[in-house]
């Protein structure tokens, strides 16, 4: 039985005091929650939020990290610096990183391996553009991103990897993939994991759905066999909308 994993990606929102207020409310309201929870604030709020979620059932995540451990990389943040702040999880390959900041599979793969080497958990985001879906290429795109993103990752380390399927056309648009469409891609990605790592890994890997998840569609999505959680953007910015998603059942 896979556990559900509900994560909030706060993207580039909130000052430290705003982040602290939301984190405090979430810690209080999720303490009796049954699932695995994560919040991923911006780098500048990690220390503040980390102090609040410490020793709660809410994990601390970063939204990105550099592909190198340290050095002359102006504007980047290293895995060592994230660990120093108590970060436990890093989101990698988010579609905004892929499509706005032009990160490719090779770079994302380097980050995945570096994060795992340093003991972090990884949420590896995959997902197709609208034109790729319309051209019938959604499965192929997700397969390529999964295979290339996980190159060099051992079966043992895969236990610290979560996949997040986020169709790009559903992010921040109010358009959700139907639970059936999302489940079909999740099932396909699970098969890809099976080919790479075997049946046990395929059965166990957590695959989150992301893209306009809201309190009123979370339960239908989570009811699908291959959907094991959510990576939530807009609705993660308020406790009023994140908590009902986090407690969908
Ligand atoms: P929205 O929930 O705002 O569509 O964002 C999804 C997302 O990108 C989470 O990483």
Short mmCIF file of C-alpha atoms and ligand atoms in Angstrom, two decimals:
data_model
loop_
_atom_site.label_atom_id
_atom_site.label_comp_id
_atom_site.label_asym_id
_atom_site.label_seq_id
_atom_site.Cartn_x
_atom_site.Cartn_y
_atom_site.Cartn_z
CA UNK A 1 0.00 0.00 0.00
CA UNK A 2 1.46 3.33 -1.06
CA UNK A 3 1.07 6.31 1.26
CA UNK A 4 -0.34 9.54 -0.07
CA UNK A 5 2.08 12.43 -0.30
CA UNK A 6 0.71 15.97 -0.51
CA UNK A 7 3.20 18.74 -1.24
CA UNK A 8 2.82 22.50 -1.48
CA UNK A 9 5.07 24.34 -3.92
CA UNK A 10 4.89 27.99 -2.91
CA UNK A 11 6.85 29.09 -5.99
CA UNK A 12 8.03 32.74 -5.82
CA UNK A 13 5.40 33.85 -3.33
CA UNK A 14 5.47 35.15 0.24
CA UNK A 15 7.83 37.19 2.36
CA UNK A 16 9.33 35.51 5.41
CA UNK A 17 6.60 36.74 7.74
CA UNK A 18 3.87 35.59 5.36
CA UNK A 19 5.59 32.23 4.95
CA UNK A 20 5.93 31.86 8.72
CA UNK A 21 2.24 32.56 9.25
CA UNK A 22 1.16 29.94 6.72
CA UNK A 23 3.66 27.39 8.04
CA UNK A 24 2.39 27.83 11.62
CA UNK A 25 -1.21 27.36 10.54
CA UNK A 26 -0.34 24.26 8.51
CA UNK A 27 1.63 22.66 11.33
CA UNK A 28 -1.34 23.16 13.67
CA UNK A 29 -3.98 22.02 11.20
CA UNK A 30 -2.11 19.05 9.75
CA UNK A 31 -0.83 17.55 12.97
CA UNK A 32 -3.55 14.93 12.92
CA UNK A 33 -3.22 14.43 9.15
CA UNK A 34 -2.75 10.89 7.90
CA UNK A 35 -0.53 11.47 4.90
CA UNK A 36 3.01 12.60 4.12
CA UNK A 37 3.26 16.40 3.84
CA UNK A 38 5.78 18.85 2.43
CA UNK A 39 6.04 22.59 2.03
CA UNK A 40 8.53 24.14 -0.38
CA UNK A 41 8.97 27.87 0.24
CA UNK A 42 11.43 30.09 -1.62
CA UNK A 43 15.10 29.89 -0.64
CA UNK A 44 14.85 33.08 1.43
CA UNK A 45 12.14 31.61 3.67
CA UNK A 46 13.67 28.15 4.16
CA UNK A 47 15.31 28.91 7.47
CA UNK A 48 12.22 30.62 8.90
CA UNK A 49 9.83 27.91 7.75
CA UNK A 50 12.30 25.18 8.71
CA UNK A 51 12.28 26.34 12.34
CA UNK A 52 8.47 26.13 12.36
CA UNK A 53 8.02 22.72 10.70
CA UNK A 54 10.91 21.10 12.60
CA UNK A 55 9.65 18.14 14.62
CA UNK A 56 6.22 18.34 12.93
CA UNK A 57 4.85 15.94 10.31
CA UNK A 58 5.50 18.53 7.58
CA UNK A 59 8.76 18.16 5.65
CA UNK A 60 10.84 21.08 4.42
CA UNK A 61 11.53 21.24 0.69
CA UNK A 62 13.44 23.49 -1.69
CA UNK A 63 12.16 24.27 -5.18
CA UNK A 64 15.47 23.86 -6.99
CA UNK A 65 19.23 23.61 -6.43
CA UNK A 66 22.47 23.94 -8.35
CA UNK A 67 23.97 21.03 -10.27
CA UNK A 68 27.35 21.63 -8.62
CA UNK A 69 28.31 21.28 -4.97
CA UNK A 70 30.04 24.67 -4.70
CA UNK A 71 32.15 27.13 -6.63
CA UNK A 72 31.83 30.07 -8.97
CA UNK A 73 28.11 29.81 -9.75
CA UNK A 74 26.69 33.26 -9.22
CA UNK A 75 23.07 33.25 -8.14
CA UNK A 76 22.88 29.49 -7.51
CA UNK A 77 22.17 27.66 -4.24
CA UNK A 78 24.03 24.46 -3.40
CA UNK A 79 22.91 21.17 -1.93
CA UNK A 80 25.29 21.74 0.99
CA UNK A 81 23.63 25.06 1.77
CA UNK A 82 20.18 23.48 1.59
CA UNK A 83 21.19 20.70 3.95
CA UNK A 84 22.67 23.28 6.31
CA UNK A 85 19.17 24.83 6.54
CA UNK A 86 17.54 21.50 7.34
CA UNK A 87 16.05 20.93 3.90
CA UNK A 88 14.97 17.31 3.47
CA UNK A 89 13.50 17.29 -0.04
CA UNK A 90 14.23 19.10 -3.29
CA UNK A 91 11.86 19.59 -6.22
CA UNK A 92 13.75 19.17 -9.49
CA UNK A 93 12.76 19.53 -13.13
CA UNK A 94 9.68 21.62 -12.48
CA UNK A 95 8.14 22.71 -15.78
CA UNK A 96 8.90 26.34 -14.98
CA UNK A 97 12.56 25.37 -14.65
CA UNK A 98 12.40 23.33 -17.88
CA UNK A 99 10.47 25.75 -20.05
CA UNK A 100 11.10 29.23 -18.64
CA UNK A 101 14.69 28.70 -17.47
CA UNK A 102 15.56 26.16 -20.17
CA UNK A 103 16.83 23.36 -17.95
CA UNK A 104 17.33 20.18 -19.96
CA UNK A 105 17.15 16.53 -18.95
CA UNK A 106 20.95 16.24 -18.61
CA UNK A 107 21.14 19.15 -16.16
CA UNK A 108 18.14 17.92 -14.20
CA UNK A 109 19.68 14.44 -14.02
CA UNK A 110 22.90 15.88 -12.64
CA UNK A 111 20.90 17.63 -9.92
CA UNK A 112 18.94 14.46 -9.12
CA UNK A 113 22.11 12.44 -8.61
CA UNK A 114 23.76 15.17 -6.56
CA UNK A 115 20.73 15.55 -4.27
CA UNK A 116 20.53 11.79 -3.73
CA UNK A 117 24.28 11.55 -3.07
CA UNK A 118 23.82 14.06 -0.25
CA UNK A 119 20.91 12.19 1.29
CA UNK A 120 18.04 14.41 0.18
CA UNK A 121 14.73 13.15 -1.13
CA UNK A 122 13.84 14.26 -4.65
CA UNK A 123 10.56 15.12 -6.32
CA UNK A 124 11.28 14.76 -10.04
CA UNK A 125 8.71 16.66 -12.10
CA UNK A 126 7.75 15.50 -15.56
CA UNK A 127 4.98 16.53 -17.94
CA UNK A 128 4.09 17.36 -21.51
CA UNK A 129 3.24 20.64 -23.21
CA UNK A 130 -0.21 21.11 -24.75
CA UNK A 131 1.14 20.73 -28.30
CA UNK A 132 2.87 17.49 -27.29
CA UNK A 133 -0.38 16.14 -25.85
CA UNK A 134 -2.30 17.18 -28.96
CA UNK A 135 0.30 15.45 -31.14
CA UNK A 136 -0.24 12.21 -29.17
CA UNK A 137 3.20 12.41 -27.58
CA UNK A 138 2.35 12.76 -23.88
CA UNK A 139 3.51 9.25 -22.94
CA UNK A 140 6.69 9.51 -24.97
CA UNK A 141 7.62 12.88 -23.43
CA UNK A 142 6.98 11.61 -19.90
CA UNK A 143 8.95 8.43 -20.58
CA UNK A 144 11.95 10.35 -21.89
CA UNK A 145 11.92 12.78 -18.96
CA UNK A 146 11.66 9.88 -16.50
CA UNK A 147 14.38 7.74 -18.08
CA UNK A 148 16.81 10.63 -18.58
CA UNK A 149 16.01 12.21 -15.22
CA UNK A 150 16.79 8.96 -13.40
CA UNK A 151 19.92 7.95 -15.34
CA UNK A 152 22.52 6.66 -12.89
CA UNK A 153 20.07 6.43 -9.96
CA UNK A 154 20.42 3.10 -8.15
CA UNK A 155 17.46 0.97 -7.14
CA UNK A 156 18.30 1.70 -3.48
CA UNK A 157 18.29 5.46 -4.08
CA UNK A 158 15.03 5.30 -6.04
CA UNK A 159 13.31 4.79 -2.67
CA UNK A 160 14.03 8.50 -2.04
CA UNK A 161 12.52 9.63 -5.36
CA UNK A 162 8.94 10.74 -5.95
CA UNK A 163 7.71 11.47 -9.47
CA UNK A 164 5.33 14.39 -9.98
CA UNK A 165 3.33 14.31 -13.20
CA UNK A 166 2.45 17.90 -14.00
CA UNK A 167 0.99 18.40 -17.48
CA UNK A 168 2.28 21.85 -18.38
CA UNK A 169 -1.07 22.95 -19.82
CA UNK A 170 -2.76 22.27 -16.46
CA UNK A 171 -0.41 24.35 -14.30
CA UNK A 172 -1.92 27.57 -13.01
CA UNK A 173 -4.55 27.52 -15.76
CA UNK A 174 -7.51 26.12 -13.86
CA UNK A 175 -7.54 23.24 -16.38
CA UNK A 176 -7.05 19.95 -14.58
CA UNK A 177 -6.31 16.73 -16.40
CA UNK A 178 -9.33 14.49 -15.91
CA UNK A 179 -8.64 11.90 -13.24
CA UNK A 180 -8.77 9.27 -16.03
CA UNK A 181 -6.24 11.07 -18.25
CA UNK A 182 -3.90 11.67 -15.33
CA UNK A 183 -4.21 8.08 -14.14
CA UNK A 184 -3.37 6.80 -17.63
CA UNK A 185 -0.08 8.71 -17.66
CA UNK A 186 0.67 7.66 -14.08
CA UNK A 187 0.10 4.02 -15.05
CA UNK A 188 2.38 4.45 -18.04
CA UNK A 189 5.14 6.04 -15.93
CA UNK A 190 4.77 3.24 -13.40
CA UNK A 191 5.40 0.78 -16.25
CA UNK A 192 8.49 2.73 -17.26
CA UNK A 193 9.76 2.47 -13.66
CA UNK A 194 9.03 -1.27 -13.81
CA UNK A 195 11.14 -1.64 -16.94
CA UNK A 196 14.01 0.27 -15.32
CA UNK A 197 13.87 -1.04 -11.75
CA UNK A 198 11.51 -4.04 -11.60
CA UNK A 199 8.06 -4.80 -10.31
CA UNK A 200 8.58 -3.93 -6.64
CA UNK A 201 9.92 -0.46 -7.40
CA UNK A 202 7.09 0.09 -9.86
CA UNK A 203 4.50 -0.83 -7.24
CA UNK A 204 6.09 1.30 -4.55
CA UNK A 205 7.07 4.53 -6.27
CA UNK A 206 4.92 7.51 -5.30
CA UNK A 207 3.59 9.41 -8.30
CA UNK A 208 2.00 12.76 -7.48
CA UNK A 209 -0.28 14.67 -9.80
CA UNK A 210 0.12 18.44 -10.16
CA UNK A 211 -1.81 21.02 -12.15
CA UNK A 212 -4.74 23.01 -10.76
CA UNK A 213 -5.36 20.65 -7.85
CA UNK A 214 -8.08 22.23 -5.69
CA UNK A 215 -10.17 21.16 -2.70
CA UNK A 216 -13.03 20.20 -5.01
CA UNK A 217 -11.06 17.90 -7.34
CA UNK A 218 -8.46 16.39 -4.98
CA UNK A 219 -10.54 13.43 -3.80
CA UNK A 220 -11.46 12.33 -7.34
CA UNK A 221 -7.83 12.49 -8.42
CA UNK A 222 -6.57 10.65 -5.33
CA UNK A 223 -9.17 7.93 -5.81
CA UNK A 224 -7.38 6.77 -8.95
CA UNK A 225 -5.26 3.67 -8.61
CA UNK A 226 -2.02 5.21 -9.78
CA UNK A 227 -2.30 8.69 -8.25
CA UNK A 228 -0.52 8.76 -4.90
CA UNK A 229 -0.56 12.40 -3.99
CA UNK A 230 -0.45 15.94 -5.23
CA UNK A 231 2.04 18.70 -5.92
CA UNK A 232 -0.02 21.80 -5.34
CA UNK A 233 0.80 25.33 -6.51
CA UNK A 234 -1.81 28.08 -6.24
CA UNK A 235 -4.01 26.27 -3.73
CA UNK A 236 -0.99 25.67 -1.48
CA UNK A 237 -0.68 29.38 -0.73
CA UNK A 238 -3.57 29.44 1.73
CA UNK A 239 -4.33 27.06 4.58
CA UNK A 240 -8.04 27.31 3.67
CA UNK A 241 -7.38 25.60 0.36
CA UNK A 242 -4.30 23.47 1.14
CA UNK A 243 -5.60 21.80 4.29
CA UNK A 244 -8.75 20.35 2.63
CA UNK A 245 -6.52 18.95 -0.14
CA UNK A 246 -4.08 17.55 2.42
CA UNK A 247 -7.00 15.98 4.29
CA UNK A 248 -8.92 14.87 1.22
CA UNK A 249 -9.96 11.68 2.97
P1 LIG B 1 -1.02 24.96 -9.75
O1 LIG B 1 -1.57 24.09 -8.65
O2 LIG B 1 -1.07 26.42 -9.44
O3 LIG B 1 -1.62 24.62 -11.09
O4 LIG B 1 0.56 24.62 -9.87
C1 LIG B 1 0.96 23.31 -9.96
C2 LIG B 1 2.44 23.26 -9.83
O5 LIG B 1 3.16 23.72 -10.71
C3 LIG B 1 2.99 22.70 -8.59
O6 LIG B 1 4.35 22.47 -8.71
#
